PDB file of C-alpha atoms in Angstrom:
ATOM      1  CA  MET A1106       0.000   0.000   0.000  1.00 52.00           C
ATOM      2  CA  ARG A1107       3.013   2.299  -0.050  1.00 51.00           C
ATOM      3  CA  ASN A1108       2.269   3.874  -3.442  1.00 50.00           C
ATOM      4  CA  CYS A1109      -1.472   3.506  -3.788  1.00 54.00           C
ATOM      5  CA  THR A1110      -4.837   4.380  -2.370  1.00 58.00           C
ATOM      6  CA  PRO A1111      -6.842   1.274  -3.336  1.00 66.00           C
ATOM      7  CA  LYS A1112     -10.267   1.195  -4.983  1.00 76.00           C
ATOM      8  CA  ARG A1113     -11.142  -1.835  -2.819  1.00 82.00           C
ATOM      9  CA  ILE A1114     -10.153  -2.009   0.836  1.00 84.00           C
ATOM     10  CA  THR A1115     -11.533  -3.295   4.129  1.00 89.00           C
ATOM     11  CA  ILE A1116     -10.237  -2.050   7.479  1.00 89.00           C
ATOM     12  CA  PRO A1117     -11.589  -3.908  10.520  1.00 92.00           C
ATOM     13  CA  VAL A1118     -10.310  -2.795  13.925  1.00 92.00           C
ATOM     14  CA  ARG A1119     -11.366  -3.134  17.552  1.00 94.00           C
ATOM     15  CA  ILE A1120     -11.233   0.145  19.440  1.00 92.00           C
ATOM     16  CA  LYS A1121     -11.864   1.376  22.955  1.00 93.00           C
ATOM     17  CA  PRO A1122     -12.155   5.179  22.735  1.00 91.00           C
ATOM     18  CA  ALA A1123     -11.069   7.347  25.654  1.00 91.00           C
ATOM     19  CA  ALA A1124     -13.293  10.159  26.900  1.00 90.00           C
ATOM     20  CA  SER A1125     -11.000  12.614  25.093  1.00 88.00           C
ATOM     21  CA  THR A1126     -11.603  10.741  21.810  1.00 87.00           C
ATOM     22  CA  LEU A1127     -15.337  11.402  22.011  1.00 86.00           C
ATOM     23  CA  ALA A1128     -14.998  15.017  23.175  1.00 84.00           C
ATOM     24  CA  ALA A1129     -15.856  18.045  21.085  1.00 80.00           C
ATOM     25  CA  GLY A1130     -12.818  19.233  19.157  1.00 79.00           C
ATOM     26  CA  ALA A1131     -10.976  15.894  19.301  1.00 81.00           C
ATOM     27  CA  ASP A1132      -9.054  14.908  16.161  1.00 84.00           C
ATOM     28  CA  GLN A1133      -7.630  11.397  16.595  1.00 88.00           C
ATOM     29  CA  ALA A1134      -6.689   8.886  13.891  1.00 87.00           C
ATOM     30  CA  VAL A1135      -7.151   5.144  14.332  1.00 90.00           C
ATOM     31  CA  ILE A1136      -5.564   4.387  10.919  1.00 87.00           C
ATOM     32  CA  SER A1137      -4.217   6.889   8.411  1.00 84.00           C
ATOM     33  CA  LYS A1138      -2.180   7.132   5.243  1.00 80.00           C
ATOM     34  CA  GLY A1139      -1.330  10.634   4.133  1.00 74.00           C
ATOM     35  CA  ASN A1140      -2.378  13.961   5.547  1.00 67.00           C
ATOM     36  CA  PRO A1141      -6.078  13.820   6.547  1.00 61.00           C
ATOM     37  CA  PHE A1142      -6.455  17.478   5.570  1.00 63.00           C
ATOM     38  CA  GLN A1143      -5.339  16.921   1.944  1.00 65.00           C
ATOM     39  CA  THR A1144      -6.665  14.897  -0.973  1.00 63.00           C
ATOM     40  CA  ASP A1145      -5.555  11.350  -1.838  1.00 65.00           C
ATOM     41  CA  GLN A1146      -5.416   9.962   1.695  1.00 74.00           C
ATOM     42  CA  LEU A1147      -6.874   7.184   3.829  1.00 79.00           C
ATOM     43  CA  TYR A1148      -8.398   8.003   7.201  1.00 82.00           C
ATOM     44  CA  LEU A1149     -10.382   6.084   9.791  1.00 87.00           C
ATOM     45  CA  GLY A1150     -10.670   8.077  12.969  1.00 87.00           C
ATOM     46  CA  PHE A1151     -12.462  10.644  15.061  1.00 86.00           C
ATOM     47  CA  VAL A1152     -13.008  14.322  14.295  1.00 82.00           C
ATOM     48  CA  ASN A1153     -15.094  16.478  16.643  1.00 81.00           C
ATOM     49  CA  ARG A1154     -17.408  13.708  17.974  1.00 80.00           C
ATOM     50  CA  GLU A1155     -17.728  12.061  14.555  1.00 83.00           C
ATOM     51  CA  LEU A1156     -16.226   8.856  13.219  1.00 85.00           C
ATOM     52  CA  ARG A1157     -14.825   9.422   9.721  1.00 84.00           C
ATOM     53  CA  PHE A1158     -13.881   6.921   7.044  1.00 83.00           C
ATOM     54  CA  ASN A1159     -12.589   8.010   3.661  1.00 79.00           C
ATOM     55  CA  VAL A1160     -10.053   6.838   1.100  1.00 74.00           C
ATOM     56  CA  GLY A1161      -8.770   9.298  -1.494  1.00 66.00           C
ATOM     57  CA  GLY A1162     -10.582  12.371  -2.680  1.00 59.00           C
ATOM     58  CA  ASN A1163     -11.563  15.327  -0.548  1.00 60.00           C
ATOM     59  CA  PRO A1164     -11.041  14.876   3.215  1.00 57.00           C
ATOM     60  CA  GLN A1165     -14.679  15.874   3.693  1.00 62.00           C
ATOM     61  CA  SER A1166     -15.844  13.030   1.435  1.00 67.00           C
ATOM     62  CA  GLY A1167     -16.492   9.487   2.589  1.00 73.00           C
ATOM     63  CA  ILE A1168     -18.577   8.637   5.621  1.00 78.00           C
ATOM     64  CA  THR A1169     -19.007  10.856   8.635  1.00 78.00           C
ATOM     65  CA  TYR A1170     -20.957   9.167  11.434  1.00 79.00           C
ATOM     66  CA  ASP A1171     -22.224  11.172  14.410  1.00 75.00           C
ATOM     67  CA  LEU A1172     -21.150   9.592  17.706  1.00 70.00           C
ATOM     68  CA  ALA A1173     -23.127  11.855  20.026  1.00 61.00           C
ATOM     69  CA  SER A1174     -25.326   9.054  21.377  1.00 65.00           C
ATOM     70  CA  SER A1175     -23.823   5.861  19.970  1.00 79.00           C
ATOM     71  CA  MET A1176     -20.436   5.322  21.695  1.00 86.00           C
ATOM     72  CA  THR A1177     -19.254   5.569  25.269  1.00 88.00           C
ATOM     73  CA  ALA A1178     -15.711   5.913  26.560  1.00 90.00           C
ATOM     74  CA  ASP A1179     -13.791   2.854  27.773  1.00 93.00           C
ATOM     75  CA  THR A1180     -16.057   0.425  25.884  1.00 93.00           C
ATOM     76  CA  TRP A1181     -14.772  -1.909  23.141  1.00 94.00           C
ATOM     77  CA  TYR A1182     -16.277  -1.590  19.647  1.00 92.00           C
ATOM     78  CA  HIS A1183     -15.582  -3.427  16.414  1.00 91.00           C
ATOM     79  CA  GLN A1184     -15.619  -1.051  13.479  1.00 89.00           C
ATOM     80  CA  VAL A1185     -15.171  -1.946   9.833  1.00 91.00           C
ATOM     81  CA  GLY A1186     -14.684   0.513   6.986  1.00 88.00           C
ATOM     82  CA  VAL A1187     -15.177  -0.885   3.469  1.00 90.00           C
ATOM     83  CA  ARG A1188     -14.470   0.860   0.186  1.00 86.00           C
ATOM     84  CA  GLU A1189     -15.614  -0.878  -2.982  1.00 87.00           C
ATOM     85  CA  GLY A1190     -15.079   1.388  -5.973  1.00 82.00           C
ATOM     86  CA  ASN A1191     -16.917   4.600  -5.154  1.00 81.00           C
ATOM     87  CA  ARG A1192     -19.078   3.075  -2.408  1.00 86.00           C
ATOM     88  CA  TYR A1193     -18.116   3.454   1.242  1.00 86.00           C
ATOM     89  CA  THR A1194     -19.758   1.473   4.041  1.00 90.00           C
ATOM     90  CA  LEU A1195     -19.189   1.773   7.775  1.00 89.00           C
ATOM     91  CA  TYR A1196     -20.099  -0.967  10.252  1.00 91.00           C
ATOM     92  CA  ILE A1197     -19.964  -0.768  14.041  1.00 90.00           C
ATOM     93  CA  ASP A1198     -20.371  -4.020  15.995  1.00 90.00           C
ATOM     94  CA  GLY A1199     -21.648  -5.775  12.873  1.00 89.00           C
ATOM     95  CA  MET A1200     -24.386  -3.214  12.202  1.00 89.00           C
ATOM     96  CA  GLN A1201     -24.235  -1.164   9.019  1.00 90.00           C
ATOM     97  CA  LYS A1202     -24.283   2.490  10.055  1.00 87.00           C
ATOM     98  CA  ASP A1203     -23.998   4.257   6.715  1.00 87.00           C
ATOM     99  CA  THR A1204     -23.254   3.801   3.014  1.00 87.00           C
ATOM    100  CA  VAL A1205     -22.389   6.589   0.606  1.00 85.00           C
ATOM    101  CA  GLU A1206     -21.514   6.763  -3.094  1.00 84.00           C
ATOM    102  CA  ILE A1207     -18.807   9.269  -4.051  1.00 77.00           C
ATOM    103  CA  PRO A1208     -17.891   9.730  -7.726  1.00 69.00           C
ATOM    104  CA  ASP A1209     -14.438  10.391  -9.193  1.00 59.00           C
ATOM    105  CA  ILE A1210     -12.108   9.503  -6.334  1.00 57.00           C
ATOM    106  CA  PRO A1211      -8.425   9.099  -7.281  1.00 55.00           C
ATOM    107  CA  ALA A1212      -7.034   5.599  -6.832  1.00 50.00           C
ATOM    108  CA  ASP A1213      -3.285   6.152  -6.490  1.00 51.00           C
ATOM    109  CA  GLY A1214      -0.415   8.556  -5.937  1.00 53.00           C
ATOM    110  CA  ASN A1215      -0.079   8.566  -2.135  1.00 59.00           C
ATOM    111  CA  MET A1216       3.573   8.131  -1.070  1.00 66.00           C
ATOM    112  CA  TRP A1217       2.906   8.467   2.693  1.00 73.00           C
ATOM    113  CA  ASP A1218       3.381   5.596   5.143  1.00 78.00           C
ATOM    114  CA  LEU A1219       0.416   3.733   6.630  1.00 80.00           C
ATOM    115  CA  LEU A1220       0.139   4.616  10.340  1.00 84.00           C
ATOM    116  CA  ILE A1221      -1.851   3.114  13.201  1.00 88.00           C
ATOM    117  CA  GLY A1222      -2.919   5.395  16.051  1.00 89.00           C
ATOM    118  CA  CYS A1223      -1.865   8.725  14.496  1.00 86.00           C
ATOM    119  CA  TYR A1224      -1.522  10.702  11.270  1.00 79.00           C
ATOM    120  CA  GLN A1225       1.343  12.623   9.702  1.00 71.00           C
ATOM    121  CA  THR A1226       1.276  16.407   9.706  1.00 67.00           C
ATOM    122  CA  VAL A1227       3.862  19.013  10.513  1.00 58.00           C
ATOM    123  CA  ASN A1228       2.152  20.556  13.531  1.00 64.00           C
ATOM    124  CA  GLU A1229      -0.038  17.897  15.099  1.00 66.00           C
ATOM    125  CA  PRO A1230       0.192  14.081  15.292  1.00 70.00           C
ATOM    126  CA  GLY A1231      -3.539  13.331  15.775  1.00 79.00           C
ATOM    127  CA  LEU A1232      -2.763  10.624  18.329  1.00 86.00           C
ATOM    128  CA  PHE A1233      -5.534   8.147  19.160  1.00 89.00           C
ATOM    129  CA  GLU A1234      -5.873   8.277  22.957  1.00 90.00           C
ATOM    130  CA  GLY A1235      -7.919   5.112  23.325  1.00 90.00           C
ATOM    131  CA  CYS A1236      -6.909   1.491  22.771  1.00 93.00           C
ATOM    132  CA  ASN A1237      -6.951  -0.397  19.491  1.00 90.00           C
ATOM    133  CA  GLY A1238      -6.399  -4.021  18.717  1.00 87.00           C
ATOM    134  CA  ASP A1239      -6.806  -6.684  16.065  1.00 88.00           C
ATOM    135  CA  VAL A1240      -6.072  -4.187  13.274  1.00 90.00           C
ATOM    136  CA  ARG A1241      -6.313  -5.721   9.823  1.00 89.00           C
ATOM    137  CA  ILE A1242      -6.214  -4.357   6.302  1.00 86.00           C
ATOM    138  CA  TYR A1243      -7.540  -6.240   3.291  1.00 88.00           C
ATOM    139  CA  GLN A1244      -7.065  -5.002  -0.265  1.00 85.00           C
ATOM    140  CA  GLN A1245     -10.499  -6.301  -1.152  1.00 86.00           C
ATOM    141  CA  ALA A1246     -14.024  -5.446  -0.111  1.00 86.00           C
ATOM    142  CA  ILE A1247     -15.341  -7.944   2.427  1.00 81.00           C
ATOM    143  CA  ARG A1248     -18.267  -7.862   4.829  1.00 68.00           C
ATOM    144  CA  PRO A1249     -17.927  -7.652   8.640  1.00 63.00           C
ATOM    145  CA  GLY A1250     -18.773 -11.320   9.181  1.00 65.00           C
ATOM    146  CA  GLN A1251     -15.813 -12.227   6.962  1.00 68.00           C
ATOM    147  CA  ALA A1252     -13.350  -9.836   8.649  1.00 56.00           C
TER     148      ALA A1252
END
């Protein structure tokens, strides 16, 4: 994955967010590749009480899921982000939370490293302050029961 942002990818991970992860203003990456504030990047993480999943394209594209009433701190969750072409699907604990279609997303060109628990920027690391475990990455679209 060093030189590409794949058109098909599945990222299952178990997370236990800290209270700071779910707080207003928090910006914490669970998995990232590239700068989450630029195009052509991969990001699964938390931004201001929302869980975001996007691969390539505009950082505001992809899925943004409101966490205001759905997650509590210090509780384990299994989340799965799936990209299949231009379709993004987010699952939490085996339940599909959202699916979006986004046209014209670039599929390659990202030379950044894949990181777990942070993202790369000059000023701020975006450290995930909770716990994560059983992180997997598949370069194919699979469903949560298969991950």
